[in-house]
Tab-separated table of C-alpha atoms (C1' of nucleotides) in Angstrom:
chain	number	residue	atom	x	y	z
A	1	MET	CA	68.965	198.729	269.277
A	2	LYS	CA	65.104	199.572	268.118
A	3	GLN	CA	61.673	200.665	269.390
A	4	PRO	CA	59.221	200.138	266.982
A	5	VAL	CA	55.733	202.675	267.880
A	6	GLN	CA	54.147	199.774	270.291
A	7	GLN	CA	49.850	199.660	268.986
A	8	ARG	CA	48.717	200.977	272.706
A	9	THR	CA	50.906	204.256	272.126
A	10	LEU	CA	49.258	205.009	268.640
A	11	LYS	CA	46.113	204.435	270.138
A	12	THR	CA	46.097	206.215	273.539
A	13	ARG	CA	47.178	209.788	271.510
A	14	ALA	CA	44.624	209.482	269.458
A	15	ARG	CA	42.049	209.127	272.178
A	16	LEU	CA	44.190	212.667	273.267
A	17	LEU	CA	43.454	214.151	270.161
A	18	ALA	CA	39.652	212.728	269.588
A	19	ALA	CA	39.452	214.266	273.730
A	20	ALA	CA	41.058	217.142	272.922
A	21	GLU	CA	38.963	218.187	269.839
A	22	GLN	CA	35.974	217.432	271.543
A	23	VAL	CA	36.279	220.119	274.376
A	24	ILE	CA	37.275	222.820	271.983
A	25	ALA	CA	34.231	221.732	269.667
A	26	ALA	CA	32.305	222.513	272.912
A	27	GLN	CA	33.840	225.395	274.819
A	28	GLY	CA	36.680	226.452	272.605
A	29	PHE	CA	40.793	226.674	272.869
A	30	GLU	CA	40.482	228.567	275.739
A	31	ALA	CA	38.586	227.171	278.125
A	32	LEU	CA	40.597	223.722	277.984
A	33	ARG	CA	42.115	221.651	280.652
A	34	VAL	CA	44.269	218.993	280.072
A	35	ASP	CA	42.430	217.368	283.214
A	36	GLN	CA	39.386	217.501	280.991
A	37	VAL	CA	40.775	216.296	278.131
A	38	VAL	CA	42.552	213.009	279.811
A	39	ALA	CA	39.312	212.512	281.392
A	40	ASN	CA	37.522	211.536	278.452
A	41	ALA	CA	40.165	210.217	277.012
A	42	GLY	CA	39.924	207.545	280.108
A	43	VAL	CA	43.808	207.969	280.802
A	44	ALA	CA	45.180	209.638	283.571
A	45	LYS	CA	46.963	212.658	283.802
A	46	GLY	CA	50.807	211.558	283.515
A	47	THR	CA	50.289	209.988	280.411
A	48	PHE	CA	49.207	212.990	278.804
A	49	PHE	CA	52.400	214.296	279.063
A	50	ALA	CA	54.329	211.078	277.479
A	51	HIS	CA	52.807	211.981	274.579
A	52	PHE	CA	52.828	216.174	274.850
A	53	THR	CA	55.812	217.800	276.536
A	54	ASP	CA	52.803	220.630	277.751
A	55	LYS	CA	50.049	221.690	277.263
A	56	ASP	CA	50.981	224.337	274.283
A	57	ALA	CA	52.181	221.345	272.586
A	58	LEU	CA	48.891	219.898	272.044
A	59	MET	CA	48.010	223.197	271.029
A	60	ALA	CA	50.483	223.575	268.864
A	61	GLN	CA	49.482	220.533	267.068
A	62	LEU	CA	45.840	221.211	266.909
A	63	ILE	CA	46.000	224.870	265.584
A	64	GLY	CA	49.032	223.936	263.322
A	65	SER	CA	46.322	221.629	261.412
A	66	ARG	CA	44.133	223.903	261.295
A	67	ILE	CA	46.587	226.266	259.541
A	68	ASN	CA	47.085	223.271	257.394
A	69	THR	CA	43.978	222.789	256.891
A	70	ALA	CA	43.742	226.466	255.679
A	71	LEU	CA	46.597	226.987	253.898
A	72	ASP	CA	45.789	223.309	251.988
A	73	MET	CA	42.283	225.629	251.306
A	74	ILE	CA	44.533	228.501	249.497
A	75	GLU	CA	46.376	226.319	248.033
A	76	GLU	CA	43.085	225.138	245.991
A	77	GLN	CA	42.624	228.599	245.081
A	78	PRO	CA	43.678	230.184	241.703
A	79	THR	CA	46.702	232.164	242.195
A	80	PRO	CA	45.484	235.403	243.468
A	81	ASN	CA	46.440	238.049	240.473
A	82	ASP	CA	46.659	241.991	242.455
A	83	VAL	CA	46.366	243.057	245.882
A	84	ASP	CA	42.541	242.456	246.837
A	85	GLU	CA	42.805	239.159	246.032
A	86	ILE	CA	45.197	238.045	247.687
A	87	VAL	CA	43.606	239.784	250.660
A	88	GLN	CA	40.502	237.552	250.122
A	89	ALA	CA	43.021	234.521	249.423
A	90	LEU	CA	43.807	234.567	253.023
A	91	ALA	CA	40.253	235.498	254.361
A	92	PRO	CA	40.815	231.762	255.415
A	93	LEU	CA	44.147	232.039	257.476
A	94	MET	CA	42.595	235.186	258.951
A	95	ALA	CA	39.794	233.703	260.016
A	96	LEU	CA	41.394	230.479	261.832
A	97	MET	CA	44.228	233.689	263.450
A	98	THR	CA	41.140	235.812	264.887
A	99	CYS	CA	39.099	233.220	266.154
A	100	GLU	CA	40.298	233.846	270.048
A	101	ARG	CA	42.574	235.929	270.901
A	102	TYR	CA	44.344	233.195	272.927
A	103	VAL	CA	45.220	231.263	269.478
A	104	PHE	CA	46.619	233.550	268.492
A	105	ASP	CA	48.786	233.942	271.224
A	106	VAL	CA	49.610	230.252	270.950
A	107	ILE	CA	50.329	230.913	267.476
A	108	LEU	CA	52.345	234.091	267.802
A	109	ARG	CA	55.158	232.042	270.388
A	110	HIS	CA	55.568	229.083	268.473
A	111	SER	CA	56.267	231.290	265.117
A	112	GLY	CA	59.728	230.673	265.606
A	113	ALA	CA	61.545	227.694	265.656
A	114	ALA	CA	62.267	227.471	269.278
A	115	MET	CA	65.653	225.574	268.562
A	116	ALA	CA	67.714	225.239	265.375
A	117	GLU	CA	67.327	220.698	265.253
A	118	GLU	CA	63.547	220.918	265.849
A	119	ILE	CA	60.916	222.827	264.459
A	120	GLY	CA	57.605	222.864	265.882
A	121	PRO	CA	53.770	222.696	263.792
A	122	ILE	CA	53.290	225.872	263.981
A	123	ALA	CA	56.876	227.435	262.938
A	124	GLU	CA	56.595	224.619	259.834
A	125	THR	CA	53.728	225.891	258.674
A	126	PHE	CA	54.646	229.430	258.813
A	127	GLY	CA	57.209	228.239	256.668
A	128	ARG	CA	54.726	227.212	254.641
A	129	PHE	CA	53.004	229.929	254.194
A	130	GLN	CA	56.021	231.894	253.713
A	131	THR	CA	56.741	229.491	250.297
A	132	VAL	CA	52.909	229.915	249.142
A	133	LEU	CA	53.213	233.113	249.389
A	134	GLU	CA	56.556	233.821	246.695
A	135	GLY	CA	54.717	231.709	244.738
A	136	TRP	CA	52.329	234.415	244.211
A	137	LEU	CA	54.768	237.009	244.080
A	138	LYS	CA	57.001	235.836	242.358
A	139	ASP	CA	54.823	236.692	238.879
A	140	ALA	CA	52.796	238.912	240.287
A	141	PRO	CA	52.899	242.375	238.954
A	142	VAL	CA	54.820	244.101	241.816
A	143	ARG	CA	57.971	245.989	243.021
A	144	ARG	CA	61.314	244.490	241.914
A	145	ASP	CA	63.637	246.423	243.317
A	146	VAL	CA	63.374	244.274	247.093
A	147	PRO	CA	64.248	240.293	246.979
A	148	VAL	CA	61.026	238.269	246.616
A	149	ALA	CA	61.589	236.288	249.981
A	150	MET	CA	61.725	240.199	251.790
A	151	LEU	CA	58.364	241.092	249.197
A	152	ALA	CA	56.695	237.986	251.767
A	153	GLU	CA	58.099	238.626	254.809
A	154	GLY	CA	57.141	241.629	254.706
A	155	VAL	CA	53.567	240.563	254.015
A	156	GLY	CA	53.725	238.120	256.600
A	157	ALA	CA	54.879	240.459	258.947
A	158	PHE	CA	51.828	243.096	258.316
A	159	PHE	CA	49.300	239.643	257.523
A	160	ILE	CA	50.263	239.390	261.721
A	161	GLN	CA	50.502	243.408	262.315
A	162	VAL	CA	46.740	243.615	261.232
A	163	ILE	CA	45.509	240.664	263.325
A	164	ALA	CA	47.325	242.047	266.606
A	165	LEU	CA	45.325	245.425	266.129
A	166	HIS	CA	42.349	243.401	265.341
A	167	PHE	CA	42.603	242.126	269.045
A	168	CYS	CA	42.360	245.972	270.856
A	169	ALA	CA	38.961	246.668	271.266
A	170	LEU	CA	39.470	250.251	269.361
A	171	HIS	CA	39.564	248.507	266.564
A	172	SER	CA	38.196	245.248	267.000
A	173	ASP	CA	34.656	245.892	264.397
A	174	VAL	CA	35.953	246.915	261.558
A	175	ASP	CA	36.113	243.699	258.628
A	176	MET	CA	39.856	242.854	258.017
A	177	PRO	CA	40.461	241.753	255.010
A	178	ALA	CA	39.766	245.361	254.130
A	179	ARG	CA	42.061	246.220	256.723
A	180	LEU	CA	45.423	244.184	254.992
A	181	ALA	CA	44.737	245.306	251.752
A	182	PRO	CA	46.495	248.933	251.841
A	183	TRP	CA	49.480	248.199	253.902
A	184	LEU	CA	50.149	245.487	251.278
A	185	ARG	CA	49.134	248.016	248.692
A	186	ALA	CA	51.805	250.809	249.440
A	187	TRP	CA	54.235	247.875	250.274
A	188	LEU	CA	54.012	245.137	247.547
A	189	LEU	CA	53.100	248.746	244.868
A	190	PRO	CA	55.290	251.777	245.739
A	191	PRO	CA	54.633	254.310	243.085
A	192	ALA	CA	56.103	253.679	239.972
B	1	MET	CA	32.381	260.158	299.643
B	2	LYS	CA	35.965	260.820	299.942
B	3	GLN	CA	38.928	257.541	299.067
B	4	PRO	CA	42.380	259.482	299.856
B	5	VAL	CA	45.199	256.939	298.960
B	6	GLN	CA	46.421	255.352	302.570
B	7	GLN	CA	49.548	256.483	303.476
B	8	ARG	CA	50.252	252.600	304.400
B	9	THR	CA	48.296	251.738	300.548
B	10	LEU	CA	51.391	253.885	298.926
B	11	LYS	CA	54.290	252.601	301.302
B	12	THR	CA	52.835	248.731	300.712
B	13	ARG	CA	52.884	248.941	296.817
B	14	ALA	CA	56.486	250.150	296.876
B	15	ARG	CA	57.537	247.661	298.606
B	16	LEU	CA	55.849	245.198	296.549
B	17	LEU	CA	57.742	246.845	293.365
B	18	ALA	CA	61.161	247.156	295.488
B	19	ALA	CA	60.885	243.600	296.370
B	20	ALA	CA	60.427	242.516	292.883
B	21	GLU	CA	62.854	244.707	291.192
B	22	GLN	CA	65.478	243.031	293.549
B	23	VAL	CA	64.154	239.947	292.361
B	24	ILE	CA	64.464	240.926	288.694
B	25	ALA	CA	68.597	241.965	289.305
B	26	ALA	CA	69.205	238.850	290.298
B	27	GLN	CA	67.164	236.433	288.408
B	28	GLY	CA	65.916	238.452	285.504
B	29	PHE	CA	62.175	238.733	284.762
B	30	GLU	CA	60.710	234.664	283.643
B	31	ALA	CA	61.960	234.233	287.372
B	32	LEU	CA	59.781	235.881	289.236
B	33	ARG	CA	57.250	234.165	291.761
B	34	VAL	CA	54.502	235.790	293.795
B	35	ASP	CA	55.490	233.952	296.537
B	36	GLN	CA	58.845	235.343	296.151
B	37	VAL	CA	57.805	238.875	295.697
B	38	VAL	CA	55.422	239.427	299.078
B	39	ALA	CA	58.271	237.198	301.099
B	40	ASN	CA	60.341	239.893	299.875
B	41	ALA	CA	57.821	242.269	300.865
B	42	GLY	CA	57.447	241.516	304.303
B	43	VAL	CA	53.495	241.053	302.843
B	44	ALA	CA	51.251	238.347	302.734
B	45	LYS	CA	50.140	237.186	298.720
B	46	GLY	CA	46.555	238.411	298.922
B	47	THR	CA	47.968	241.864	299.559
B	48	PHE	CA	50.031	241.505	296.704
B	49	PHE	CA	45.896	241.225	294.256
B	50	ALA	CA	45.128	243.633	296.147
B	51	HIS	CA	47.606	245.488	294.429
B	52	PHE	CA	48.127	244.271	290.840
B	53	THR	CA	44.935	242.287	289.129
B	54	ASP	CA	47.029	239.954	288.227
B	55	LYS	CA	50.765	239.258	288.016
B	56	ASP	CA	50.862	240.008	284.562
B	57	ALA	CA	49.765	243.715	285.509
B	58	LEU	CA	52.457	244.189	287.649
B	59	MET	CA	54.930	243.133	285.036
B	60	ALA	CA	53.138	245.239	282.547
B	61	GLN	CA	54.013	248.084	284.634
B	62	LEU	CA	57.947	247.016	285.297
B	63	ILE	CA	58.678	246.746	281.599
B	64	GLY	CA	56.390	249.326	280.729
B	65	SER	CA	58.405	251.842	282.677
B	66	ARG	CA	61.105	250.220	281.385
B	67	ILE	CA	60.346	251.425	278.279
B	68	ASN	CA	59.610	254.921	278.977
B	69	THR	CA	62.825	254.915	280.151
B	70	ALA	CA	64.285	253.708	276.415
B	71	LEU	CA	62.451	256.027	275.141
B	72	ASP	CA	63.503	259.187	276.738
B	73	MET	CA	67.065	258.277	275.996
B	74	ILE	CA	65.671	257.964	271.876
B	75	GLU	CA	64.532	261.265	272.625
B	76	GLU	CA	66.586	262.712	273.826
B	77	GLN	CA	69.267	262.281	271.071
B	78	PRO	CA	69.551	264.495	267.930
B	79	THR	CA	66.247	263.143	264.935
B	80	PRO	CA	67.865	260.848	262.871
B	81	ASN	CA	68.172	261.906	259.418
B	82	ASP	CA	67.723	258.501	257.638
B	83	VAL	CA	67.559	254.826	257.851
B	84	ASP	CA	70.550	254.050	259.310
B	85	GLU	CA	70.603	256.502	262.469
B	86	ILE	CA	66.982	255.363	263.014
B	87	VAL	CA	68.050	251.953	263.437
B	88	GLN	CA	70.533	253.680	265.424
B	89	ALA	CA	68.894	255.579	267.241
B	90	LEU	CA	65.958	252.486	267.988
B	91	ALA	CA	68.721	250.275	269.257
B	92	PRO	CA	67.703	250.794	273.325
B	93	LEU	CA	64.144	249.664	272.806
B	94	MET	CA	65.298	246.907	270.934
B	95	ALA	CA	68.227	245.282	273.341
B	96	LEU	CA	65.013	245.687	275.895
B	97	MET	CA	62.520	243.763	274.180
B	98	THR	CA	65.210	241.682	273.400
B	99	CYS	CA	66.811	240.535	276.554
B	100	GLU	CA	64.750	238.249	277.859
B	101	ARG	CA	62.208	235.880	275.654
B	102	TYR	CA	59.774	236.365	278.642
B	103	VAL	CA	59.537	239.854	277.841
B	104	PHE	CA	58.618	239.889	274.765
B	105	ASP	CA	56.165	237.786	275.045
B	106	VAL	CA	54.828	239.556	278.031
B	107	ILE	CA	55.104	243.064	275.293
B	108	LEU	CA	53.287	240.971	272.854
B	109	ARG	CA	50.504	240.075	274.820
B	110	HIS	CA	49.546	243.924	276.705
B	111	SER	CA	50.621	246.150	272.733
B	112	GLY	CA	47.183	246.641	272.617
B	113	ALA	CA	43.918	247.747	274.716
B	114	ALA	CA	42.548	245.187	276.097
B	115	MET	CA	39.502	247.276	276.075
B	116	ALA	CA	39.247	251.148	274.770
B	117	GLU	CA	38.241	252.636	278.432
B	118	GLU	CA	41.444	250.857	280.231
B	119	ILE	CA	45.283	251.544	278.036
B	120	GLY	CA	47.235	249.031	280.225
B	121	PRO	CA	50.946	250.382	280.838
B	122	ILE	CA	52.696	248.920	277.797
B	123	ALA	CA	49.759	249.956	275.299
B	124	GLU	CA	50.642	253.176	276.574
B	125	THR	CA	54.166	253.297	275.571
B	126	PHE	CA	53.705	251.898	272.080
B	127	GLY	CA	51.509	254.976	271.516
B	128	ARG	CA	54.061	256.992	272.492
B	129	PHE	CA	56.491	255.101	270.459
B	130	GLN	CA	54.165	255.401	268.020
B	131	THR	CA	54.101	259.430	268.077
B	132	VAL	CA	58.209	259.848	268.737
B	133	LEU	CA	58.283	257.769	265.076
B	134	GLU	CA	55.712	260.064	263.518
B	135	GLY	CA	57.928	263.216	264.611
B	136	TRP	CA	60.568	261.659	262.816
B	137	LEU	CA	59.278	260.483	259.729
B	138	LYS	CA	57.242	263.784	259.268
B	139	ASP	CA	60.181	266.017	257.981
B	140	ALA	CA	62.393	263.368	256.820
B	141	PRO	CA	63.288	262.576	252.854
B	142	VAL	CA	61.297	259.476	252.861
B	143	ARG	CA	57.994	258.387	250.362
B	144	ARG	CA	55.239	260.815	251.016
B	145	ASP	CA	52.664	258.429	248.512
B	146	VAL	CA	51.160	257.270	252.604
B	147	PRO	CA	50.422	259.044	255.185
B	148	VAL	CA	53.251	259.731	258.321
B	149	ALA	CA	50.847	257.440	260.849
B	150	MET	CA	50.605	254.513	258.426
B	151	LEU	CA	54.326	255.172	256.943
B	152	ALA	CA	55.079	254.668	261.047
B	153	GLU	CA	52.688	251.744	262.193
B	154	GLY	CA	54.627	250.437	259.107
B	155	VAL	CA	58.179	250.346	260.708
B	156	GLY	CA	56.932	249.206	263.765
B	157	ALA	CA	55.295	246.125	262.735
B	158	PHE	CA	59.139	245.597	261.140
B	159	PHE	CA	60.361	246.565	264.284
B	160	ILE	CA	58.755	243.828	266.115
B	161	GLN	CA	59.149	241.094	263.216
B	162	VAL	CA	62.648	241.908	263.627
B	163	ILE	CA	62.425	241.079	266.811
B	164	ALA	CA	60.320	237.600	266.993
B	165	LEU	CA	62.870	236.563	264.033
B	166	HIS	CA	65.666	237.253	266.960
B	167	PHE	CA	64.158	234.365	269.499
B	168	CYS	CA	64.224	231.875	266.482
B	169	ALA	CA	67.622	230.176	267.320
B	170	LEU	CA	68.303	230.062	263.325
B	171	HIS	CA	68.897	233.701	263.733
B	172	SER	CA	69.528	234.625	266.604
B	173	ASP	CA	73.424	235.363	266.198
B	174	VAL	CA	73.482	238.179	263.568
B	175	ASP	CA	73.338	241.998	265.542
B	176	MET	CA	69.697	242.849	265.176
B	177	PRO	CA	69.854	246.714	264.338
B	178	ALA	CA	71.798	246.151	261.479
B	179	ARG	CA	69.337	243.311	260.544
B	180	LEU	CA	65.807	245.928	260.647
B	181	ALA	CA	68.019	248.569	257.644
B	182	PRO	CA	67.105	246.521	254.814
B	183	TRP	CA	63.423	246.521	255.829
B	184	LEU	CA	63.224	250.212	257.117
B	185	ARG	CA	64.858	250.234	253.254
B	186	ALA	CA	62.804	249.229	251.602
B	187	TRP	CA	59.192	250.089	253.240
B	188	LEU	CA	60.400	254.240	253.334
B	189	LEU	CA	62.962	254.943	250.386
B	190	PRO	CA	60.865	252.975	247.562
B	191	PRO	CA	62.916	253.425	243.624
B	192	ALA	CA	62.110	256.787	242.551
C	1	DG	C1'	38.683	259.462	324.200
C	2	DT	C1'	35.228	256.312	321.935
C	3	DT	C1'	33.279	254.946	318.811
C	4	DC	C1'	32.202	253.186	313.453
C	5	DA	C1'	32.004	252.755	308.852
C	6	DA	C1'	35.313	252.207	304.716
C	7	DA	C1'	39.734	250.447	303.400
C	8	DA	C1'	43.982	247.428	303.809
C	9	DT	C1'	45.569	242.773	305.293
C	10	DT	C1'	45.627	238.643	306.059
C	11	DG	C1'	46.415	233.239	305.477
C	12	DA	C1'	44.020	229.109	304.412
C	13	DC	C1'	42.213	227.342	300.638
C	14	DC	C1'	41.317	226.481	295.038
C	15	DG	C1'	42.533	225.084	290.389
C	16	DT	C1'	46.022	223.919	287.307
C	17	DG	C1'	50.257	222.590	284.360
C	18	DG	C1'	53.205	219.466	285.715
C	19	DT	C1'	56.582	215.653	287.939
C	20	DC	C1'	58.168	211.068	288.839
C	21	DA	C1'	58.527	206.475	291.147
C	22	DA	C1'	56.127	202.635	291.358
C	23	DT	C1'	53.484	199.596	288.682
C	24	DA	C1'	51.692	197.282	284.423
C	25	DA	C1'	51.709	195.472	279.742
C	26	DA	C1'	54.254	194.581	275.780
C	27	DA	C1'	57.837	192.263	273.231
C	28	DA	C1'	62.639	189.597	273.013
C	29	DA	C1'	65.367	186.465	274.973
C	30	DT	C1'	65.774	182.242	277.414
D	1	DA	C1'	56.528	178.161	278.645
D	2	DT	C1'	59.132	181.195	281.667
D	3	DT	C1'	62.365	185.526	282.201
D	4	DT	C1'	63.718	189.519	281.196
D	5	DT	C1'	64.294	193.929	279.451
D	6	DT	C1'	62.267	197.266	277.148
D	7	DT	C1'	58.202	200.923	277.074
D	8	DA	C1'	53.708	202.489	279.077
D	9	DT	C1'	51.094	203.462	282.327
D	10	DT	C1'	49.650	205.382	286.603
D	11	DG	C1'	47.930	208.681	290.263
D	12	DA	C1'	50.051	210.817	294.393
D	13	DC	C1'	52.286	214.604	294.795
D	14	DC	C1'	54.297	219.409	294.735
D	15	DA	C1'	54.427	224.175	292.412
D	16	DC	C1'	52.133	228.740	291.595
D	17	DG	C1'	48.990	232.278	289.969
D	18	DG	C1'	44.511	233.818	292.331
D	19	DT	C1'	40.611	234.334	295.538
D	20	DC	C1'	37.746	235.479	299.738
D	21	DA	C1'	35.717	235.499	304.196
D	22	DA	C1'	37.544	237.246	307.858
D	23	DT	C1'	40.526	239.806	310.426
D	24	DT	C1'	43.047	244.775	311.487
D	25	DT	C1'	44.021	249.164	310.579
D	26	DT	C1'	42.874	253.710	309.649
D	27	DG	C1'	40.974	258.147	310.463
D	28	DA	C1'	36.898	261.555	310.503
D	29	DA	C1'	33.228	262.193	313.815
D	30	DC	C1'	31.485	262.600	318.237
DNA sequence: GTTCAAAATTGACCGTGGTCAATAAAAAAT
DNA sequence: ATTTTTTATTGACCACGGTCAATTTTGAAC
């Protein structure tokens, strides 16, 4: 009653991921084609779907891993002390999420857990994001009439909204972190 | 230099829309297939794409029209006077946006104008939604340290967030309008 | 009525994501 | 070593959205 993962399996998976990264590096996420990936990896198409339930699952893993890298960067920096520093600190994540419209769509689609038992890699990063925000807000000089968790979720909501706005052609030129600041000020620091 | 729309065109378009509505009524939005629509409408596949740039455009039109119907209902009711009444008033729109995950995805994808010149039917409804909210908030007993437009956009952001949360299996059971209220209270009525 | 240019319609065809019965390779049992 | 069972891989095949050169329909001009 054991099913130890075969070496072969890991190797194939790694080849697929490497092939995918290669395509993305060359042409971006949106242009990725499964046929291209399996060709580069030197495996049959069916093999791809033995490793990933669908193309979106591969995307979720790849993008999730990048979000985690961004969160690593964010956590390495000192705790921000005011809204401007928060906005500043979130810049890497924002840059990632605005790099391609397609990427943002994938993230939105996967930001919630699809089923209670199985939380995907992107939903996981949202949990982590939430935790980071809560850590910052816990001791920051912000309103206290609302639980920290709610405060953090609100920041997340405005964060997403600002990015969504970025993809309206009308608003895409102005620099984005700057656009987030007024929202966070209004949300976190109501008038005393 | 004239291109009066032919009768034929309008008739065909109407047949396509009716066929689509029929499929949706029977099986929902997600199950709609272009082949099914053209079969029901009795036209060739190419005709479909002469009338709609792609399947998403049909969806946007159909969903946009339902959003407008919901907004009509909302506007007919008396102006809400507090957060609970606002939440109550938004119920029809919320019901529509949570009816299918696929519908919500389409809405999110189209909520912003794709290009400056061409605003799609769904983006249009978002503008209308914004206007309705501003009308309510203009004379409501809410914070005034932030412009009404920003207040309304914030309500929109929390509205979307609550719906997104609904599609996380973990949170899907609790009733939704109730979930929105605490957010709006915190956003609109900071402590005096 | 006939002619003719513009507009609408057609359907064979393509690209791409995804399936699955058949096969090959690896591990376990003998 | 040989057989058996389990696991990984294969590639022909399907479903579905979307394209486009060829064809038909329309209606205005004569």
